[in-house]
Amino acid sequence: MSVREMQAAPLESVTGVARAGAPRRRIDLSVVVKQLVLLLAAMTVLLPAYFMVITPLKTQEAYALSKLGFPTQIYLGNFETALRGGRFFLWFGNSIILSVGAVALSTFFAALGAFATSRMNFRGRNVLLSVISSLMVIPPVVMLIPLFLLLTRLKMTSTYPGAILVYAGMLAPFSVYLLNNFFRTIPHEIIESALMDGASPFDILFRIMLPLSSPAMMTLITVNMLWVWNDLLIALVLLPEDGMRTLMVGITVFGSRYNADVPVSMAGMLMASVPIFLIYLFGQRYFIRGLVAGAIKG
Amino acid sequence: MLRTKPWTPYLYLAPVSLLMLFVFGYPLAAIFDFSMRRIRGASGPFIGLENYRQIFKDDVFQQAILHNAQLLLAVPILVLVGIVLAVLLYERVAGWRVYRTILFAPFIIAIPVIGVVFSNMLSLNGAVNELLRAIGLGFLALDWLGSAQMALWSVMAIIIWHEMGFGVVLFLARLLSLNEEIQEAARIDGAGWWQRLWYVTIPQLKDVTEFYAVVSVITMLAWVFPFVYVMTRGGPGNATQVMELYIFNFAFRNSLPGIASAVAVILFLITLALMIPLFQLRARAEMEGIE
């Protein structure tokens, strides 16, 4: 069963809990223990989030007195300081350009490639597919030195096209892998009938396969966007200029700059996290499904 | 299969193949070449295996490898925590959907954010120590990331914090695809919770467990750079130095790409070796219906 189906599964069909639990009146001790374990895990997860939300609302003095306490007075000046001290809008803009550009390019190229690997016969198909799935595991740090030297020679460091090409390439193996697997599940009869109507392979890909693949596409786009958005290493190396910093590089620098002023530092972290958080709450299933499918794509 | 002209498939494959040759093909060939040269700027003379001899003599590199190996201790913890929490969610403990959303959330949050938040919380006068003092465990309070003995373990705990939710979701997906009759039969036969976990659930999860373990091993050896870079830069001293950071420092800080490439080759070969079990396990997991 897939993660999506599991969300749809009715409670009773999966466990006997509802049936067995109803007639019993006394509180089961094991239920309490289970709740406690989950509560503890949830609190461990939420503590840093709570810290990140609560700290920016305190003045430095209030923070010095109590790190985890609720602020007695809400203070919003930290956000102002953070916005003056960091170029958040620029960093956001750069991250958006890079992730949209890289994901668009890799998705388009990967769809073309996956169409061939899933629906056409050619020599070396299986070899190609296994090479592609091994590339998914190789960490980017391994490729980074030659890429940096090459881009330097081409005068393409600190440029959008240079970084977009590299990101798109890093995403390509996973994209081909996922789309190839999905394209294979599309019934052949649909394609057959389109062929009868005189459709070209190009029509079949763009008029039939892609429209039918929208759930897989959403998953792929979500996971890949998140990958580029959250990358630190590649951005650090290939985009060294101040004006080209991504959000991840920006907040890393920001974090060490405001090392001594924790409320301002947390104000910055909070502002940087809110958009992704909202997207997660609404598109949770795409994240979960995609990351489980991608498994090794970290 | 579509009937096409013989060159049509290659036409469709050309763009993505060129992209992958640029990002993977050329660099993977180049690191082997670079690793045998003394490079200043863009190229340099061939020196055979000298770079490799250098790094294996280097204490810092030895420490980096040792630290990566120590981080592997997180793998059994991740597996254990993942299974236990997934089983609890599977049992539909009240509020399980909310718990699932919460537990998976750290996996989405950007590592630099996590790094900055935790470095503040774990400092000597930070929130974690305040909490410890408040509950009477003040004697445990210490500079978690600043102490050479503790730093690596603190980093490891934070990596576990970040990665944990992924395991939970993976195990949960597997549990939901299992035949529950076996669980039910064990229950009717009077098996307790622990007995069912140990004799029924864990054996049923064997394939996913192995798969997740290999993925986690790869993570610990080759995907920890952002944690270390943001929180400690490898310090204090070299207490949290790891292979990826060593590559980064030698290539982009010390301008010795030859040395860095030799380490990149080693890291590449390690991931290559781990790929074999990974693919076998993934093929098996896929056959059993894990997406």
Coordinates of C-alpha atoms in Angstrom, one line a residue:
Chain A
M1 CA 0.0 0.0 0.0
S2 CA 1.3 3.4 -0.8
V3 CA 1.5 6.3 1.6
R4 CA -1.5 7.9 -0.2
E5 CA -3.7 4.9 0.1
M6 CA -2.8 4.6 3.7
Q7 CA -4.2 8.0 4.4
A8 CA -7.4 7.0 2.8
A9 CA -7.7 3.7 4.7
P10 CA -10.4 3.6 7.3
L11 CA -9.2 3.1 10.9
E12 CA -11.0 -0.1 11.6
S13 CA -9.7 -1.9 8.5
V14 CA -6.1 -1.6 9.5
T15 CA -6.2 -2.4 13.2
G16 CA -8.6 -4.0 15.5
V17 CA -8.4 -1.0 17.8
A18 CA -11.9 0.4 17.2
R19 CA -13.5 -3.0 17.5
A20 CA -11.6 -4.1 20.6
G21 CA -11.5 -0.7 22.3
A22 CA -15.2 0.2 22.3
P23 CA -16.6 -2.1 24.9
R24 CA -13.7 -1.6 27.3
R25 CA -14.2 1.1 29.8
R26 CA -11.0 1.3 32.0
I27 CA -8.1 3.2 30.8
D28 CA -5.5 0.9 29.4
L29 CA -2.0 1.5 30.9
S30 CA -0.3 0.6 27.7
V31 CA -2.2 3.4 25.9
V32 CA -0.9 5.9 28.4
V33 CA 2.7 4.6 27.9
K34 CA 2.4 4.8 24.1
Q35 CA 1.0 8.4 24.3
L36 CA 3.9 9.3 26.6
V37 CA 6.5 7.9 24.2
L38 CA 5.0 9.8 21.2
L39 CA 4.5 12.9 23.2
L40 CA 8.1 12.8 24.3
A41 CA 9.3 12.4 20.7
A42 CA 7.0 15.1 19.5
M43 CA 8.2 17.5 22.2
T44 CA 11.8 16.7 21.2
V45 CA 11.0 17.7 17.7
L46 CA 9.0 20.7 18.7
L47 CA 11.4 22.2 21.2
P48 CA 13.7 23.8 18.7
A49 CA 10.7 25.1 16.7
Y50 CA 9.2 26.6 19.9
F51 CA 12.6 28.2 20.6
M52 CA 12.8 29.6 17.1
V53 CA 9.3 31.1 17.4
I54 CA 9.5 32.4 20.9
T55 CA 13.0 33.9 21.0
P56 CA 12.6 36.6 18.3
L57 CA 9.7 38.1 20.4
K58 CA 12.0 38.8 23.3
T59 CA 14.5 41.6 23.8
Q60 CA 18.1 40.6 24.4
E61 CA 17.6 41.4 28.1
A62 CA 14.5 39.3 28.4
Y63 CA 16.3 36.4 26.6
A64 CA 19.3 36.6 29.0
L65 CA 16.9 36.2 31.9
S66 CA 15.0 33.2 30.5
K67 CA 15.8 31.3 27.3
L68 CA 12.7 29.2 27.1
G69 CA 10.1 31.2 29.1
F70 CA 7.2 32.9 27.4
P71 CA 8.0 36.6 26.7
T72 CA 6.3 38.9 29.2
Q73 CA 6.1 41.6 26.5
I74 CA 6.0 41.0 22.8
Y75 CA 8.9 42.8 21.1
L76 CA 9.0 43.0 17.3
G77 CA 12.2 45.0 16.9
N78 CA 14.3 41.9 16.2
F79 CA 12.6 41.3 12.9
E80 CA 13.4 44.9 11.9
T81 CA 17.0 44.4 12.9
A82 CA 17.2 41.1 11.0
L83 CA 15.8 42.6 7.9
R84 CA 18.3 45.4 8.0
G85 CA 21.2 43.1 8.8
G86 CA 20.5 40.5 6.2
R87 CA 19.4 40.7 2.6
F88 CA 16.6 38.3 3.0
F89 CA 14.6 39.4 -0.1
L90 CA 17.6 39.1 -2.3
W91 CA 18.4 35.6 -0.9
F92 CA 14.8 34.5 -1.3
G93 CA 14.9 35.8 -4.9
N94 CA 18.1 34.0 -5.7
S95 CA 16.8 30.7 -4.2
I96 CA 13.6 31.0 -6.1
I97 CA 15.3 31.7 -9.5
L98 CA 17.7 28.8 -9.0
S99 CA 15.2 26.2 -7.8
V100 CA 12.6 27.1 -10.4
G101 CA 15.1 27.2 -13.2
A102 CA 16.9 24.0 -12.3
V103 CA 13.6 22.1 -11.7
A104 CA 12.1 23.3 -14.9
L105 CA 15.2 22.4 -16.9
S106 CA 15.7 19.0 -15.3
T107 CA 12.0 18.0 -15.4
F108 CA 11.8 18.8 -19.1
F109 CA 14.9 17.0 -20.1
A110 CA 14.1 14.1 -17.8
A111 CA 10.6 13.7 -19.3
L112 CA 12.1 13.4 -22.8
G113 CA 14.7 10.9 -21.6
A114 CA 12.3 8.9 -19.4
F115 CA 9.9 8.7 -22.4
A116 CA 12.6 6.9 -24.4
T117 CA 13.7 4.6 -21.5
S118 CA 10.1 3.6 -20.7
R119 CA 8.5 3.4 -24.1
M120 CA 11.1 2.8 -26.8
N121 CA 13.5 0.0 -27.6
F122 CA 17.2 0.7 -28.0
R123 CA 20.5 -0.8 -27.4
G124 CA 22.0 -0.2 -23.9
R125 CA 18.7 0.7 -22.3
N126 CA 19.2 -1.4 -19.2
V127 CA 22.8 -0.3 -18.7
L128 CA 21.7 3.3 -19.0
L129 CA 18.9 2.8 -16.4
S130 CA 21.3 1.2 -13.9
V131 CA 23.9 3.9 -14.4
I132 CA 21.3 6.5 -13.8
S133 CA 20.1 4.9 -10.6
S134 CA 23.7 4.6 -9.3
L135 CA 24.3 8.3 -10.0
M136 CA 21.6 9.2 -7.5
V137 CA 23.7 7.9 -4.6
I138 CA 26.9 9.9 -5.3
P139 CA 27.3 12.9 -3.0
P140 CA 27.7 16.2 -4.8
V141 CA 31.0 17.0 -3.0
V142 CA 32.7 14.3 -5.1
M143 CA 31.9 16.2 -8.4
L144 CA 32.4 19.7 -7.1
I145 CA 36.1 20.3 -7.6
P146 CA 36.1 19.7 -11.4
L147 CA 32.8 21.5 -11.7
F148 CA 34.2 24.5 -9.9
L149 CA 37.4 24.6 -12.1
L150 CA 35.4 24.1 -15.2
L151 CA 32.9 26.9 -14.4
T152 CA 35.8 29.2 -13.4
R153 CA 37.4 28.6 -16.8
L154 CA 34.1 29.3 -18.5
K155 CA 33.6 32.5 -16.3
M156 CA 30.3 31.0 -15.1
T157 CA 30.8 31.0 -11.3
S158 CA 28.4 33.3 -9.6
T159 CA 26.0 33.2 -12.6
Y160 CA 22.5 31.9 -12.6
P161 CA 23.0 29.7 -15.8
G162 CA 26.1 28.0 -14.4
A163 CA 24.4 27.1 -11.1
I164 CA 21.1 26.2 -12.8
L165 CA 23.0 23.8 -15.1
V166 CA 24.8 22.1 -12.2
Y167 CA 21.6 21.8 -10.1
A168 CA 19.6 20.5 -13.0
G169 CA 22.3 17.9 -13.7
M170 CA 22.3 16.8 -10.0
L171 CA 18.5 16.4 -10.1
A172 CA 18.5 14.6 -13.5
P173 CA 19.1 11.0 -12.4
F174 CA 16.4 11.0 -9.8
S175 CA 14.0 12.7 -12.2
V176 CA 14.6 10.2 -15.0
Y177 CA 14.4 7.3 -12.5
L178 CA 11.0 8.4 -11.0
L179 CA 9.4 9.4 -14.3
N180 CA 10.6 6.2 -16.0
N181 CA 8.9 4.2 -13.3
F182 CA 5.8 6.2 -13.5
F183 CA 5.5 6.2 -17.3
R184 CA 5.7 2.4 -17.3
T185 CA 2.5 2.3 -15.3
I186 CA 0.5 4.1 -18.0
P187 CA -1.6 1.5 -19.9
H188 CA -0.4 0.7 -23.3
E189 CA -4.0 0.8 -24.8
I190 CA -4.2 4.5 -24.3
I191 CA -1.0 5.1 -26.3
E192 CA -2.1 2.5 -28.9
S193 CA -5.3 4.3 -29.6
A194 CA -3.5 7.6 -30.0
L195 CA -1.2 6.0 -32.5
M196 CA -4.2 4.8 -34.5
D197 CA -5.3 8.5 -34.7
G198 CA -1.9 9.3 -36.2
A199 CA -0.2 10.9 -33.2
S200 CA 3.6 11.3 -33.3
P201 CA 5.8 10.2 -30.3
F202 CA 6.1 13.9 -29.4
D203 CA 2.3 14.2 -29.3
I204 CA 2.1 11.1 -27.2
L205 CA 4.5 12.4 -24.6
F206 CA 3.0 15.9 -24.3
R207 CA -0.6 15.2 -24.9
I208 CA -1.0 11.9 -23.2
M209 CA 1.9 10.8 -20.9
L210 CA 2.5 14.2 -19.2
P211 CA -1.1 15.1 -18.5
L212 CA -1.6 11.6 -17.0
S213 CA 1.5 12.0 -14.9
S214 CA 0.5 15.0 -12.9
P215 CA 0.6 13.3 -9.4
A216 CA 4.1 11.9 -10.2
M217 CA 5.1 15.3 -11.5
M218 CA 3.9 17.1 -8.4
T219 CA 5.9 14.7 -6.2
L220 CA 9.0 15.1 -8.4
I221 CA 8.7 18.9 -8.5
T222 CA 8.2 19.1 -4.7
V223 CA 11.2 16.9 -3.8
N224 CA 13.5 18.5 -6.4
M225 CA 12.6 22.1 -5.4
L226 CA 13.2 21.2 -1.8
W227 CA 16.6 19.7 -2.7
V228 CA 17.8 22.8 -4.5
W229 CA 16.2 25.2 -1.9
N230 CA 18.0 23.4 1.0
D231 CA 21.3 22.9 -0.7
L232 CA 24.2 24.6 1.0
L233 CA 27.4 23.1 -0.4
I234 CA 26.9 23.8 -4.1
A235 CA 25.7 27.3 -3.6
L236 CA 28.6 28.0 -1.3
V237 CA 31.2 26.9 -3.9
L238 CA 29.6 28.0 -7.2
L239 CA 28.0 31.2 -6.1
P240 CA 30.7 33.0 -4.1
E241 CA 29.6 36.6 -4.8
D242 CA 27.6 38.4 -2.1
G243 CA 24.8 39.4 -4.5
M244 CA 24.4 35.8 -5.7
R245 CA 23.9 34.2 -2.2
T246 CA 21.0 31.8 -1.8
L247 CA 18.9 31.8 1.3
M248 CA 20.8 28.8 2.7
V249 CA 24.2 30.5 2.3
G250 CA 22.7 33.8 3.5
I251 CA 21.3 32.5 6.7
T252 CA 24.5 30.6 7.4
V253 CA 26.5 33.9 7.2
F254 CA 23.7 35.7 9.1
G255 CA 23.7 33.1 11.9
S256 CA 27.4 33.5 12.6
R257 CA 27.2 37.3 12.3
Y258 CA 24.4 37.5 14.9
N259 CA 26.0 34.8 17.0
A260 CA 25.9 37.1 20.0
D261 CA 22.4 38.4 19.4
V262 CA 20.3 35.3 19.6
P263 CA 16.8 37.0 19.3
V264 CA 17.8 38.7 16.0
S265 CA 19.4 35.5 14.7
M266 CA 16.2 33.5 15.5
A267 CA 14.1 36.2 13.8
G268 CA 16.1 35.6 10.7
M269 CA 15.8 31.8 10.9
L270 CA 12.1 32.1 11.5
M271 CA 11.6 34.3 8.5
A272 CA 13.6 31.9 6.4
S273 CA 11.5 28.9 7.4
V274 CA 8.0 30.2 7.3
P275 CA 7.4 29.7 3.6
I276 CA 8.6 26.1 3.5
F277 CA 6.6 25.4 6.6
L278 CA 3.4 26.6 5.1
I279 CA 4.1 24.6 1.9
Y280 CA 4.7 21.5 4.0
L281 CA 1.5 21.8 6.0
F282 CA -0.5 22.0 2.7
G283 CA 1.4 19.7 0.5
Q284 CA 2.5 17.2 3.1
R285 CA 1.6 14.1 1.1
Y286 CA 3.7 15.1 -1.8
F287 CA 6.7 15.6 0.5
I288 CA 6.2 12.3 2.2
R289 CA 5.4 10.3 -0.9
G290 CA 8.2 11.9 -2.9
L291 CA 10.9 11.5 -0.2
V292 CA 9.9 7.9 0.4
A293 CA 10.1 7.2 -3.3
G294 CA 13.4 9.1 -3.6
A295 CA 14.7 7.4 -0.5
I296 CA 18.4 8.2 -1.1
K297 CA 18.0 11.7 -2.4
G298 CA 18.3 13.1 1.2
Chain B
M1 CA 6.9 -0.3 -26.8
L2 CA 6.6 2.3 -29.6
R3 CA 7.9 1.5 -33.0
T4 CA 10.3 4.3 -33.9
K5 CA 13.1 5.1 -36.3
P6 CA 16.3 3.7 -34.8
W7 CA 17.7 7.0 -33.9
T8 CA 14.6 8.5 -32.3
P9 CA 15.3 7.2 -28.7
Y10 CA 18.7 8.7 -28.8
L11 CA 17.3 12.0 -29.8
Y12 CA 15.0 12.0 -26.8
L13 CA 17.8 10.9 -24.5
A14 CA 20.4 13.5 -25.8
P15 CA 19.5 16.5 -23.7
V16 CA 19.4 14.7 -20.3
S17 CA 22.5 12.6 -21.2
L18 CA 24.5 15.7 -22.1
L19 CA 23.5 17.3 -18.8
M20 CA 24.5 14.2 -16.8
L21 CA 27.8 13.9 -18.7
F22 CA 28.5 17.5 -17.7
V23 CA 27.6 17.1 -14.0
F24 CA 28.6 13.5 -13.4
G25 CA 30.6 12.1 -16.3
Y26 CA 33.3 14.6 -16.8
P27 CA 33.8 15.4 -13.0
L28 CA 34.0 11.7 -12.1
A29 CA 36.7 11.1 -14.7
A30 CA 38.4 14.3 -13.8
I31 CA 38.8 13.6 -10.0
F32 CA 40.8 10.5 -10.8
D33 CA 43.1 12.6 -13.1
F34 CA 43.3 15.5 -10.6
S35 CA 44.1 13.2 -7.7
M36 CA 47.3 12.2 -9.4
R37 CA 48.5 15.7 -10.1
R38 CA 50.0 18.5 -8.1
I39 CA 47.5 21.2 -9.0
R40 CA 48.1 24.9 -8.8
G41 CA 45.3 26.9 -10.4
A42 CA 43.8 24.8 -13.2
S43 CA 46.3 22.0 -13.7
G44 CA 49.7 20.7 -12.8
P45 CA 52.3 17.9 -13.2
F46 CA 51.6 14.2 -12.8
I47 CA 52.8 12.9 -9.5
G48 CA 51.3 9.4 -9.3
L49 CA 50.0 8.4 -6.0
E50 CA 51.8 11.1 -4.0
N51 CA 48.5 12.9 -3.0
Y52 CA 47.2 9.6 -1.6
R53 CA 50.4 9.0 0.4
Q54 CA 50.0 12.6 1.7
I55 CA 46.5 12.2 2.9
F56 CA 47.0 8.9 4.6
K57 CA 49.9 10.4 6.5
D58 CA 47.8 13.4 7.5
D59 CA 46.4 13.2 11.1
V60 CA 43.5 15.4 10.2
F61 CA 42.4 13.0 7.4
Q62 CA 42.7 10.1 9.8
Q63 CA 40.5 11.9 12.3
A64 CA 38.0 12.8 9.6
I65 CA 37.6 9.1 8.6
L66 CA 37.4 8.1 12.3
H67 CA 34.7 10.6 12.9
N68 CA 32.7 9.5 9.9
A69 CA 33.0 5.9 11.3
Q70 CA 31.9 7.1 14.7
L71 CA 28.8 8.7 13.2
L72 CA 27.8 5.3 12.0
L73 CA 26.7 4.7 15.6
A74 CA 23.6 6.8 14.7
V75 CA 22.5 4.1 12.2
P76 CA 21.2 1.5 14.8
I77 CA 19.7 4.4 16.8
L78 CA 17.8 5.6 13.7
V79 CA 16.6 2.2 12.9
L80 CA 15.4 1.5 16.5
V81 CA 13.7 4.9 17.0
G82 CA 12.1 4.6 13.5
I83 CA 10.6 1.2 14.1
V84 CA 9.3 2.0 17.6
L85 CA 7.6 5.2 16.5
A86 CA 6.3 3.8 13.3
V87 CA 4.7 0.9 15.2
L88 CA 3.1 3.3 17.6
L89 CA 1.6 5.3 14.8
Y90 CA 0.5 2.1 13.1
E91 CA -1.5 1.2 16.1
R92 CA -3.5 4.3 15.6
V93 CA -2.6 5.9 18.9
A94 CA -5.0 8.8 19.3
G95 CA -3.7 11.8 17.3
W96 CA -1.4 9.7 15.1
R97 CA -1.9 11.9 12.1
V98 CA -0.7 15.0 14.0
Y99 CA 2.2 13.0 15.4
R100 CA 3.2 11.9 11.9
T101 CA 3.1 15.5 10.6
I102 CA 5.2 16.6 13.6
L103 CA 7.7 13.8 13.5
F104 CA 8.4 14.2 9.7
A105 CA 8.7 18.0 9.9
P106 CA 12.5 18.1 10.8
F107 CA 13.3 16.3 7.6
I108 CA 11.9 19.3 5.6
I109 CA 13.6 22.0 7.6
A110 CA 16.7 23.4 6.0
I111 CA 19.9 22.1 7.7
P112 CA 21.4 25.6 8.0
V113 CA 18.4 26.7 10.0
I114 CA 18.6 23.6 12.2
G115 CA 22.3 24.3 12.6
V116 CA 22.0 27.9 13.7
V117 CA 19.0 27.1 16.1
F118 CA 20.8 24.2 17.7
S119 CA 24.1 26.0 18.1
N120 CA 22.3 28.7 20.0
M121 CA 20.3 26.2 22.1
L122 CA 23.3 24.1 22.9
S123 CA 25.7 26.8 24.0
L124 CA 26.9 27.0 27.6
N125 CA 24.2 29.5 28.6
G126 CA 21.7 28.2 26.1
A127 CA 18.2 26.9 26.3
V128 CA 19.1 23.2 26.7
N129 CA 21.3 23.8 29.7
E130 CA 18.7 26.1 31.2
L131 CA 16.2 23.3 30.9
L132 CA 18.6 20.8 32.5
R133 CA 19.2 23.2 35.4
A134 CA 15.5 23.7 35.8
I135 CA 14.8 20.0 36.2
G136 CA 17.7 19.5 38.6
L137 CA 20.2 18.0 36.1
G138 CA 22.4 21.1 36.2
F139 CA 25.5 19.0 36.7
L140 CA 25.0 17.7 33.1
A141 CA 25.1 21.3 31.7
L142 CA 28.1 21.8 29.4
D143 CA 29.2 23.5 26.2
W144 CA 27.7 20.8 23.9
L145 CA 29.3 21.9 20.7
G146 CA 32.3 23.7 22.1
S147 CA 33.7 20.8 24.0
A148 CA 36.1 18.5 22.1
Q149 CA 34.8 15.4 23.8
M150 CA 31.1 16.1 23.3
A151 CA 31.0 18.0 20.0
L152 CA 30.8 15.0 17.6
W153 CA 28.2 13.3 19.7
S154 CA 26.1 16.5 19.8
V155 CA 26.4 16.8 16.0
M156 CA 25.3 13.1 15.8
A157 CA 22.3 13.8 18.0
I158 CA 21.2 16.6 15.8
I159 CA 21.6 14.5 12.7
I160 CA 19.4 11.9 14.3
W161 CA 16.9 14.6 15.2
H162 CA 16.8 15.6 11.5
E163 CA 16.8 12.2 9.9
M164 CA 14.5 10.4 12.3
G165 CA 11.2 11.3 10.7
F166 CA 12.2 9.8 7.4
G167 CA 12.6 6.4 9.0
V168 CA 9.3 6.7 10.7
V169 CA 7.5 7.4 7.5
L170 CA 9.4 4.6 5.6
F171 CA 8.6 2.0 8.3
L172 CA 5.0 3.1 8.6
A173 CA 4.5 2.8 4.8
R174 CA 5.8 -0.8 5.0
L175 CA 3.7 -1.7 8.0
L176 CA 0.6 -0.5 6.3
S177 CA 1.3 -2.8 3.3
L178 CA 1.6 -5.9 5.5
N179 CA -0.9 -8.5 6.0
E180 CA -2.4 -7.8 9.4
E181 CA -3.8 -11.3 9.9
I182 CA -0.5 -12.5 11.2
Q183 CA -0.5 -9.7 13.8
E184 CA -4.1 -10.6 14.6
A185 CA -3.3 -14.3 14.9
A186 CA -0.4 -13.5 17.3
R187 CA -2.7 -11.3 19.4
I188 CA -5.3 -14.1 19.6
D189 CA -2.6 -16.5 20.6
G190 CA -1.9 -14.3 23.5
A191 CA 1.3 -12.7 22.4
G192 CA 2.0 -9.4 24.3
W193 CA 3.0 -6.1 22.7
W194 CA 6.7 -6.8 23.0
Q195 CA 6.4 -10.3 21.8
R196 CA 4.6 -9.2 18.8
L197 CA 7.1 -6.5 18.1
W198 CA 10.0 -8.8 18.5
Y199 CA 8.7 -12.0 16.8
V200 CA 6.3 -10.6 14.3
T201 CA 6.8 -7.0 13.3
I202 CA 10.6 -6.8 13.3
P203 CA 11.0 -9.9 11.1
Q204 CA 8.3 -8.6 8.8
L205 CA 10.2 -5.3 8.5
K206 CA 13.5 -7.0 7.7
D207 CA 13.9 -5.8 4.1
V208 CA 13.0 -2.2 4.8
T209 CA 15.2 -2.2 7.8
E210 CA 18.2 -3.3 5.8
F211 CA 17.4 -0.8 3.1
Y212 CA 17.1 2.0 5.5
A213 CA 20.3 1.0 7.3
V214 CA 22.3 1.2 4.1
V215 CA 20.8 4.5 3.2
S216 CA 21.6 5.8 6.6
V217 CA 25.2 4.5 6.4
I218 CA 25.6 6.5 3.1
T219 CA 24.1 9.5 4.8
M220 CA 26.6 9.3 7.7
L221 CA 29.6 8.8 5.5
A222 CA 28.8 11.3 2.7
W223 CA 25.9 13.7 3.4
V224 CA 26.7 15.4 6.7
F225 CA 28.6 18.4 5.4
P226 CA 26.0 21.1 6.1
F227 CA 25.5 20.1 9.7
V228 CA 29.2 20.3 10.4
Y229 CA 29.9 23.4 8.3
V230 CA 27.1 25.4 10.0
M231 CA 27.6 24.3 13.6
T232 CA 31.3 23.7 14.1
R233 CA 33.3 24.1 10.9
G234 CA 35.0 20.9 12.0
G235 CA 36.0 22.2 15.4
P236 CA 36.7 22.6 18.2
G237 CA 40.2 21.8 16.8
N238 CA 39.4 18.9 14.5
A239 CA 36.9 17.3 16.8
T240 CA 34.1 17.2 14.2
Q241 CA 36.2 17.0 11.1
V242 CA 34.7 14.7 8.4
M243 CA 35.7 13.7 4.9
E244 CA 33.3 16.1 3.1
L245 CA 34.6 19.0 5.1
Y246 CA 38.2 17.9 4.5
I247 CA 37.5 17.9 0.7
F248 CA 35.9 21.3 0.9
N249 CA 38.7 22.9 3.0
F250 CA 41.5 21.5 0.8
A251 CA 39.8 22.4 -2.5
F252 CA 38.3 25.8 -1.7
R253 CA 40.1 27.1 1.3
N254 CA 43.7 25.8 1.0
S255 CA 43.6 25.7 -2.8
L256 CA 45.0 22.2 -3.1
P257 CA 42.5 20.5 -5.4
G258 CA 44.8 17.6 -6.0
I259 CA 44.8 16.5 -2.4
A260 CA 41.0 17.2 -2.2
S261 CA 40.4 15.1 -5.3
A262 CA 42.2 12.1 -3.8
V263 CA 39.8 12.3 -0.9
A264 CA 36.9 12.7 -3.4
V265 CA 38.0 9.5 -5.1
I266 CA 38.1 7.6 -1.9
L267 CA 34.6 8.9 -0.9
F268 CA 33.4 8.0 -4.4
L269 CA 34.7 4.5 -4.1
I270 CA 33.1 4.1 -0.7
T271 CA 29.7 5.1 -2.0
L272 CA 30.2 2.8 -5.0
A273 CA 30.8 -0.1 -2.7
L274 CA 27.7 0.7 -0.7
M275 CA 25.6 0.9 -3.8
I276 CA 25.7 -2.9 -4.4
P277 CA 23.8 -3.9 -1.3
L278 CA 21.6 -0.8 -1.7
F279 CA 20.4 -1.8 -5.1
Q280 CA 19.8 -5.4 -4.2
L281 CA 17.7 -4.3 -1.2
R282 CA 15.8 -1.7 -3.1
A283 CA 14.9 -4.2 -5.8
R284 CA 13.6 -6.5 -3.1
A285 CA 11.7 -3.7 -1.3
E286 CA 10.2 -2.5 -4.6
M287 CA 9.0 -6.0 -5.4
E288 CA 7.1 -6.0 -2.1
G289 CA 5.2 -2.9 -2.9
I290 CA 7.1 -0.1 -1.2
E291 CA 6.8 2.9 -3.5

